[in-house]
Tab-separated table of C-alpha atoms in Angstrom:
chain	number	residue	atom	x	y	z
A	75	MET	CA	-30.384	52.183	134.979
A	76	GLU	CA	-32.077	51.690	131.865
A	77	PHE	CA	-30.035	49.905	129.071
A	78	SER	CA	-32.710	49.090	126.418
A	79	PRO	CA	-32.342	51.089	123.248
A	80	ASN	CA	-34.687	54.208	122.827
A	81	ILE	CA	-36.818	54.784	119.839
A	82	THR	CA	-33.974	56.729	117.870
A	83	GLU	CA	-31.583	53.764	118.567
A	84	ARG	CA	-34.182	51.246	117.465
A	85	LEU	CA	-34.554	52.956	114.198
A	86	ALA	CA	-30.891	52.904	113.585
A	87	ARG	CA	-30.976	49.091	114.307
A	88	ALA	CA	-33.920	48.793	111.860
A	89	ARG	CA	-31.940	50.559	109.047
A	90	ALA	CA	-28.980	48.311	109.637
A	91	ASP	CA	-31.215	45.227	109.681
A	92	LEU	CA	-32.846	45.999	106.386
A	93	ARG	CA	-29.379	46.696	104.753
A	94	MET	CA	-28.289	43.178	105.841
A	95	GLY	CA	-31.654	41.571	104.638
A	96	VAL	CA	-33.063	41.055	108.231
A	97	PRO	CA	-36.840	41.759	108.530
A	98	VAL	CA	-38.083	44.375	110.792
A	99	VAL	CA	-41.542	44.494	112.474
A	100	LEU	CA	-43.701	47.612	112.685
A	101	GLU	CA	-45.984	48.310	115.813
A	102	GLY	CA	-49.450	48.142	114.572
A	103	GLY	CA	-48.796	44.769	112.806
A	104	ALA	CA	-46.487	44.246	109.891
A	105	VAL	CA	-43.334	42.502	108.917
A	106	VAL	CA	-41.086	44.410	106.537
A	107	LEU	CA	-38.248	43.102	104.262
A	108	ALA	CA	-36.347	45.274	101.938
A	109	ALA	CA	-36.669	44.248	98.241
A	110	GLU	CA	-33.103	44.993	97.403
A	111	THR	CA	-31.693	42.577	100.099
A	112	LEU	CA	-34.447	40.050	99.971
A	113	THR	CA	-33.563	36.370	99.841
A	114	ALA	CA	-35.360	33.434	98.405
A	115	GLU	CA	-35.190	31.717	101.741
A	116	ARG	CA	-36.629	34.672	103.531
A	117	LEU	CA	-39.493	35.327	100.868
A	118	ALA	CA	-40.464	31.477	101.368
A	119	ALA	CA	-40.329	31.922	105.102
A	120	LEU	CA	-42.642	34.967	104.765
A	121	ARG	CA	-45.238	33.108	102.706
A	122	ASN	CA	-45.181	30.381	105.461
A	123	LEU	CA	-46.684	32.913	107.769
A	124	GLY	CA	-49.736	32.974	105.671
A	125	GLY	CA	-51.694	36.288	105.012
A	126	GLU	CA	-51.408	38.423	101.929
A	127	PRO	CA	-48.117	40.322	101.496
A	128	SER	CA	-47.763	43.216	99.199
A	129	LEU	CA	-44.823	45.163	97.618
A	130	ALA	CA	-44.757	48.663	98.588
A	131	LEU	CA	-43.332	51.004	96.011
A	132	THR	CA	-43.176	54.864	95.713
A	133	SER	CA	-45.583	56.603	93.272
A	134	ARG	CA	-42.500	57.478	91.092
A	135	ARG	CA	-41.694	53.780	90.460
A	136	ALA	CA	-45.395	52.993	90.064
A	137	GLN	CA	-45.753	55.404	87.385
A	138	THR	CA	-42.830	53.853	85.488
A	139	LEU	CA	-44.682	50.515	85.827
A	140	LYS	CA	-48.003	52.088	84.894
A	141	ALA	CA	-49.492	51.065	88.078
A	142	PRO	CA	-52.059	53.222	89.900
A	143	ALA	CA	-50.661	54.620	93.141
A	144	TYR	CA	-54.109	54.860	94.937
A	145	ASP	CA	-52.590	56.008	98.107
A	146	GLY	CA	-50.895	59.095	96.590
A	147	ASP	CA	-47.201	58.807	97.347
A	148	VAL	CA	-47.219	55.192	97.706
A	149	ALA	CA	-48.382	52.194	95.674
A	150	ARG	CA	-49.323	48.789	97.196
A	151	ILE	CA	-48.699	46.019	94.716
A	152	ALA	CA	-50.299	42.575	95.298
A	153	LEU	CA	-47.867	39.800	95.512
A	154	PRO	CA	-48.826	37.022	93.262
A	155	ALA	CA	-48.861	33.641	94.743
A	156	ASP	CA	-46.138	32.420	92.481
A	157	ALA	CA	-44.077	35.444	92.771
A	158	SER	CA	-40.347	34.614	92.783
A	159	LEU	CA	-37.453	36.697	94.083
A	160	ALA	CA	-36.542	37.570	90.497
A	161	TRP	CA	-40.079	38.948	90.062
A	162	VAL	CA	-39.763	41.039	93.093
A	163	LEU	CA	-36.416	42.533	92.005
A	164	SER	CA	-37.667	43.052	88.452
A	165	ILE	CA	-40.540	45.206	89.865
A	166	SER	CA	-38.341	46.981	92.355
A	167	ASP	CA	-35.251	47.767	90.350
A	168	PRO	CA	-35.354	49.475	86.829
A	169	ALA	CA	-32.070	48.040	85.767
A	170	ASP	CA	-33.699	45.886	83.127
A	171	ASP	CA	-36.933	47.904	82.365
A	172	LEU	CA	-35.822	48.534	78.703
A	173	ARG	CA	-34.736	45.007	78.115
A	174	ALA	CA	-38.050	43.513	79.583
A	175	PRO	CA	-40.595	46.323	79.510
A	176	MET	CA	-43.452	44.320	79.989
A	177	LYS	CA	-43.725	43.774	83.905
A	178	GLY	CA	-46.443	42.137	85.653
A	179	PRO	CA	-49.228	41.686	85.652
A	180	VAL	CA	-49.142	44.288	88.412
A	181	GLN	CA	-52.188	44.940	90.464
A	182	SER	CA	-52.421	47.982	92.669
A	183	LEU	CA	-54.299	47.565	95.888
A	184	ARG	CA	-57.127	50.265	96.673
A	185	ALA	CA	-58.681	49.040	99.909
A	186	GLY	CA	-57.015	49.332	103.391
A	187	ASP	CA	-54.596	51.612	105.088
A	188	ALA	CA	-51.061	52.381	103.484
A	189	ALA	CA	-49.527	53.547	106.727
A	190	MET	CA	-47.312	50.313	107.232
A	191	HIS	CA	-46.274	50.479	103.537
A	192	ARG	CA	-45.360	54.337	103.825
A	193	ALA	CA	-43.250	53.496	106.804
A	194	ALA	CA	-41.556	50.634	104.961
A	195	ILE	CA	-40.612	52.991	102.103
A	196	ALA	CA	-39.220	55.586	104.594
A	197	LEU	CA	-37.126	52.948	106.330
A	198	THR	CA	-35.729	51.653	102.969
A	199	LYS	CA	-34.784	55.213	101.878
A	200	ALA	CA	-33.148	55.971	105.113
A	201	ALA	CA	-31.088	52.792	104.796
A	202	ARG	CA	-29.850	54.154	101.366
A	203	LEU	CA	-31.559	51.015	99.605
A	204	LEU	CA	-34.026	50.912	96.705
A	205	PRO	CA	-37.341	52.333	97.832
A	206	ALA	CA	-39.188	49.107	97.644
A	207	ALA	CA	-40.341	46.576	100.346
A	208	ILE	CA	-42.445	43.496	101.020
A	209	VAL	CA	-45.100	44.066	103.767
A	210	LEU	CA	-47.039	41.500	105.401
A	211	PRO	CA	-49.696	42.357	107.987
A	212	ILE	CA	-49.457	40.253	111.059
A	213	ALA	CA	-51.389	40.050	114.449
A	214	GLN	CA	-49.431	40.349	117.863
A	215	ALA	CA	-46.611	42.324	116.295
A	216	ALA	CA	-44.623	42.764	119.484
A	217	GLU	CA	-44.839	39.120	120.397
A	218	PHE	CA	-43.667	38.000	116.960
A	219	ALA	CA	-40.732	40.605	117.233
A	220	ARG	CA	-39.677	39.007	120.442
A	221	ALA	CA	-39.983	35.433	119.364
A	222	GLN	CA	-38.051	36.014	116.149
A	223	ASN	CA	-35.557	38.352	117.817
A	224	LEU	CA	-36.475	41.073	115.323
A	225	THR	CA	-36.260	44.889	115.694
A	226	LEU	CA	-39.581	46.553	116.502
A	227	VAL	CA	-40.356	50.087	115.751
A	228	PRO	CA	-43.560	52.394	115.565
A	229	ALA	CA	-44.665	53.039	112.020
A	230	SER	CA	-45.163	56.734	112.914
A	231	ALA	CA	-41.549	57.140	114.062
A	232	ALA	CA	-40.288	55.638	110.885
A	233	ILE	CA	-41.907	58.429	108.799
A	234	ASP	CA	-41.109	61.207	111.228
A	235	ASP	CA	-39.683	64.105	109.127
A	236	GLY	CA	-37.903	65.778	112.154
A	237	LEU	CA	-34.317	66.613	112.017
A	238	SER	CA	-32.053	64.500	114.279
A	239	PRO	CA	-30.083	66.806	116.700
A	240	LEU	CA	-26.583	67.352	115.608
A	241	ASN	CA	-23.719	67.200	118.192
A	242	PRO	CA	-20.300	68.937	117.703
A	243	ILE	CA	-17.722	66.129	118.190
A	244	VAL	CA	-14.443	67.693	117.675
A	245	SER	CA	-12.593	70.434	115.777
A	246	ALA	CA	-8.962	70.828	114.782
A	247	ARG	CA	-6.696	73.059	112.813
A	248	LEU	CA	-6.378	71.805	109.120
A	249	PRO	CA	-3.927	73.896	106.902
A	250	LEU	CA	-5.161	73.726	103.407
A	251	SER	CA	-3.794	74.726	99.944
A	252	VAL	CA	-6.315	77.449	99.858
A	253	SER	CA	-5.563	78.680	103.190
A	254	GLU	CA	-3.226	77.744	106.001
A	255	ALA	CA	-5.910	79.072	108.460
A	256	GLY	CA	-8.140	76.223	108.090
A	257	ARG	CA	-10.155	74.179	110.623
A	258	LEU	CA	-12.368	71.006	110.303
A	259	HIS	CA	-15.474	70.623	112.570
A	260	ILE	CA	-17.242	67.214	112.878
A	261	PHE	CA	-20.815	66.938	113.705
A	262	ARG	CA	-22.578	63.745	114.508
A	263	PRO	CA	-26.437	63.158	114.406
A	264	ASP	CA	-28.105	61.377	117.355
A	265	ASP	CA	-29.825	58.874	114.946
A	266	GLY	CA	-26.609	57.119	113.995
A	267	ALA	CA	-26.684	58.370	110.388
A	268	GLU	CA	-23.767	59.749	108.461
A	269	GLU	CA	-21.542	62.482	110.161
A	270	HIS	CA	-21.343	65.926	108.502
A	271	TYR	CA	-18.320	68.341	108.256
A	272	ALA	CA	-17.829	72.122	108.302
A	273	VAL	CA	-14.526	73.428	106.854
A	274	GLU	CA	-13.857	76.808	108.384
A	275	ILE	CA	-11.573	79.127	106.633
A	276	GLY	CA	-9.950	81.846	108.718
A	277	ARG	CA	-11.877	83.413	111.650
A	278	PRO	CA	-15.274	84.515	110.217
A	279	ASP	CA	-16.884	87.232	112.201
A	280	ARG	CA	-20.187	85.730	113.739
A	281	SER	CA	-21.769	88.968	113.775
A	282	LYS	CA	-21.580	89.269	110.081
A	283	PRO	CA	-22.839	87.176	107.107
A	284	VAL	CA	-20.325	84.405	106.384
A	285	LEU	CA	-19.551	83.257	102.929
A	286	SER	CA	-20.725	79.646	103.013
A	287	ARG	CA	-21.628	76.654	100.667
A	288	LEU	CA	-23.857	73.734	101.229
A	289	HIS	CA	-21.940	71.140	99.461
A	290	SER	CA	-23.200	67.535	99.319
A	291	ALA	CA	-20.661	64.740	99.268
A	292	CYS	CA	-19.825	63.457	95.781
A	293	PHE	CA	-17.266	60.528	95.852
A	294	THR	CA	-17.201	60.440	92.056
A	295	GLY	CA	-16.683	64.101	91.620
A	296	ASP	CA	-14.927	65.296	94.665
A	297	LEU	CA	-12.426	62.329	94.879
A	298	LEU	CA	-12.212	60.838	91.458
A	299	GLY	CA	-12.533	63.874	89.289
A	300	SER	CA	-15.718	62.634	87.514
A	301	LEU	CA	-16.687	64.634	84.419
A	302	LYS	CA	-20.255	63.626	84.631
A	303	CYS	CA	-21.085	66.479	87.193
A	304	ASP	CA	-19.669	69.878	88.277
A	305	CYS	CA	-19.355	68.798	92.044
A	306	GLY	CA	-15.539	68.605	92.228
A	307	PRO	CA	-14.920	72.106	90.493
A	308	GLN	CA	-17.678	73.561	92.808
A	309	LEU	CA	-15.814	72.181	95.879
A	310	ARG	CA	-12.563	73.351	95.028
A	311	GLY	CA	-13.944	76.722	93.479
A	312	ALA	CA	-15.952	77.582	96.703
A	313	LEU	CA	-12.800	76.747	98.924
A	314	ALA	CA	-10.659	78.907	96.669
A	315	GLN	CA	-13.090	81.908	97.027
A	316	MET	CA	-13.159	81.531	100.835
A	317	GLY	CA	-9.393	81.494	100.859
A	318	ALA	CA	-9.137	84.467	98.608
A	319	GLU	CA	-11.555	86.450	100.894
A	320	GLY	CA	-9.738	85.118	104.055
A	321	ALA	CA	-12.964	83.579	105.640
A	322	GLY	CA	-15.841	81.283	105.085
A	323	VAL	CA	-17.467	78.005	105.832
A	324	LEU	CA	-17.942	74.997	103.606
A	325	LEU	CA	-20.511	72.730	104.940
A	326	TYR	CA	-19.818	69.184	103.698
A	327	LEU	CA	-22.960	67.105	103.888
A	328	ASN	CA	-23.015	63.401	103.662
A	329	GLN	CA	-25.876	63.230	101.341
A	330	GLU	CA	-24.257	61.476	98.241
A	331	GLY	CA	-26.316	61.393	94.975
A	332	ARG	CA	-28.704	64.077	96.148
A	333	GLY	CA	-29.377	61.981	99.207
A	334	ILE	CA	-30.047	58.512	97.718
A	335	GLY	CA	-26.527	57.092	98.462
A	336	LEU	CA	-23.735	56.091	96.251
A	337	ALA	CA	-25.036	52.718	95.089
A	338	ASN	CA	-28.405	54.203	93.947
A	339	LYS	CA	-26.459	57.045	92.253
A	340	MET	CA	-24.716	54.527	90.209
A	341	ARG	CA	-27.950	52.819	89.451
A	342	ALA	CA	-29.058	56.333	88.232
A	343	TYR	CA	-25.802	56.655	86.084
A	344	SER	CA	-26.633	53.283	84.448
A	345	LEU	CA	-30.042	54.474	83.575
A	346	GLN	CA	-28.517	57.688	82.188
A	347	ASP	CA	-26.413	55.463	79.938
A	348	GLN	CA	-29.715	54.144	78.608
A	349	GLY	CA	-30.782	57.655	77.592
A	350	PHE	CA	-32.697	59.011	80.616
A	351	ASP	CA	-31.678	62.378	82.230
A	352	THR	CA	-30.748	62.724	85.905
A	353	VAL	CA	-34.383	63.411	86.924
A	354	GLU	CA	-35.832	60.680	84.897
A	355	ALA	CA	-33.376	58.354	86.207
A	356	ASN	CA	-34.117	59.174	89.917
A	357	HIS	CA	-38.020	58.770	89.162
A	358	ARG	CA	-37.431	55.349	87.543
A	359	LEU	CA	-35.738	54.341	90.679
A	360	GLY	CA	-38.616	55.536	92.882
A	361	PHE	CA	-36.860	58.691	94.325
A	362	GLU	CA	-37.712	62.483	93.981
A	363	ASP	CA	-35.727	64.819	92.144
A	364	ASP	CA	-33.734	65.706	95.174
A	365	GLU	CA	-33.932	63.739	98.478
A	366	ARG	CA	-31.354	65.951	100.401
A	367	ASP	CA	-32.120	67.730	103.710
A	368	PHE	CA	-30.690	71.079	103.681
A	369	ARG	CA	-31.894	71.756	107.117
A	370	ILE	CA	-28.570	69.899	108.339
A	371	GLY	CA	-26.593	72.816	106.957
A	372	ALA	CA	-28.652	75.576	108.513
A	373	GLU	CA	-28.491	73.729	111.947
A	374	ILE	CA	-24.630	73.388	111.660
A	375	LEU	CA	-24.314	77.155	110.815
A	376	LYS	CA	-26.398	77.806	113.968
A	377	ARG	CA	-24.340	75.650	116.031
A	378	MET	CA	-21.089	77.435	115.049
A	379	GLY	CA	-22.657	80.762	115.918
A	380	PHE	CA	-23.809	82.130	112.417
A	381	GLY	CA	-27.138	83.773	111.836
A	382	ALA	CA	-26.729	85.136	108.244
A	383	THR	CA	-24.837	84.132	105.084
A	384	ARG	CA	-23.582	84.961	101.611
A	385	LEU	CA	-24.495	81.594	100.135
A	386	LEU	CA	-22.272	80.215	97.302
A	387	THR	CA	-24.990	78.377	95.171
A	388	ASN	CA	-26.837	78.281	91.925
A	389	ASN	CA	-29.836	76.427	93.463
A	390	PRO	CA	-32.650	78.585	94.820
A	391	ALA	CA	-33.892	75.820	96.932
A	392	LYS	CA	-30.920	76.044	99.151
A	393	VAL	CA	-31.604	79.764	99.553
A	394	ALA	CA	-35.264	79.066	100.504
A	395	LYS	CA	-34.498	76.217	102.762
A	396	MET	CA	-31.831	78.341	104.713
A	397	GLU	CA	-34.230	81.274	105.023
A	398	SER	CA	-36.970	78.855	106.359
A	399	CYS	CA	-34.619	77.459	108.932
A	400	GLY	CA	-33.939	80.889	110.328
A	401	ILE	CA	-30.594	81.603	108.491
A	402	THR	CA	-30.768	85.002	106.727
A	403	VAL	CA	-29.398	84.802	103.167
A	404	VAL	CA	-28.219	88.408	102.403
A	405	GLU	CA	-26.734	87.496	99.005
A	406	ARG	CA	-26.726	84.377	96.568
A	407	VAL	CA	-23.165	84.287	95.347
A	408	PRO	CA	-23.003	82.414	91.878
A	409	LEU	CA	-20.669	79.485	91.301
A	410	LYS	CA	-20.616	78.526	87.895
A	411	VAL	CA	-17.567	76.360	87.218
A	412	GLY	CA	-16.913	72.845	85.764
A	413	GLU	CA	-19.021	72.705	82.607
A	414	ASN	CA	-17.595	70.077	79.938
A	415	ALA	CA	-18.627	67.984	77.116
A	416	HIS	CA	-19.777	65.177	79.398
A	417	ASN	CA	-21.880	66.959	81.930
A	418	HIS	CA	-23.450	69.631	79.551
A	419	GLY	CA	-26.700	67.637	79.428
A	420	TYR	CA	-26.616	67.153	83.257
A	421	LEU	CA	-26.265	70.901	83.831
A	422	ALA	CA	-29.054	71.542	81.250
A	423	THR	CA	-31.387	69.282	83.197
A	424	LYS	CA	-30.537	70.794	86.404
A	425	ALA	CA	-31.396	74.224	84.981
A	426	GLU	CA	-34.537	73.118	83.066
A	427	LYS	CA	-36.148	70.744	85.751
A	428	SER	CA	-34.671	71.765	89.054
A	429	GLY	CA	-34.481	75.459	88.604
A	430	HIS	CA	-30.702	75.886	89.036
A	431	LEU	CA	-29.531	79.330	87.774
A	432	LEU	CA	-26.832	78.433	85.260
């Protein structure tokens, strides 16, 4: 019997390690430490290994720093010999960009391969950390990982863009205010990431297009009633419409903050308070406009037996993704609710920069 973890389980360990500040090792030869959870002690220990460590950033963050990203989507920043923990954090985190705009000197590396740095960025994003990591090339990576009791993963697996299989765990009747004929389904991915939910209203006919919505979790809007977004009103409006029609499926996907996690979402909010719009804030943090994976919603609908939908959304990207995943979208049903004085600019940015039909 084989008890050792497979590659999916090792990647889950790697994400957890990085969140705790523990280094991980990439097959092919590199030690990786997440910039956000880096400590002065581990930075010093890394330097004691010798070699030339560098800081991996996304091209979005590099653009803010006016640093060339010679590798396209990733920039490799040379780590100065006297670089402190504070220096690493100032380069990685835009929190004090306006207070201290003159960073550096920052030197982008041009020679060499960026595969390890690209894998490091993918791991930090998957761990819902700032997309920045210290990378140190090492020889005999497997031996080093064993000696230090560190998680070892292939770089290629870290950047694999495949969708982890989703498994139905349980479903149970859940009477709701919009419909007493409610049912909650729980789906768990194989990769140990967040579970996702499907709220089924009534008994939708699997042979017909189902009224559905891809709704990404929004702690601040859905639970706290935040006025900075329209998420809460959209959630309640979608459920109300499904209740009124007597059938529907709301897919509640745990992809907070457009897929960057709640902590990074709050970082983006802080940047918005400094005058940046929602897209600009994401870019300064090192993220793309939208990091969500809508394939999850399409897969859940398939697992529930649906092949076509009337999709409640203002976002054409959701329609395109569902279609590309084999779910026929027979109708885009608008969901224009929740605009107020606090989120007017946010909604305008979604329309102008993200193509939402508002």
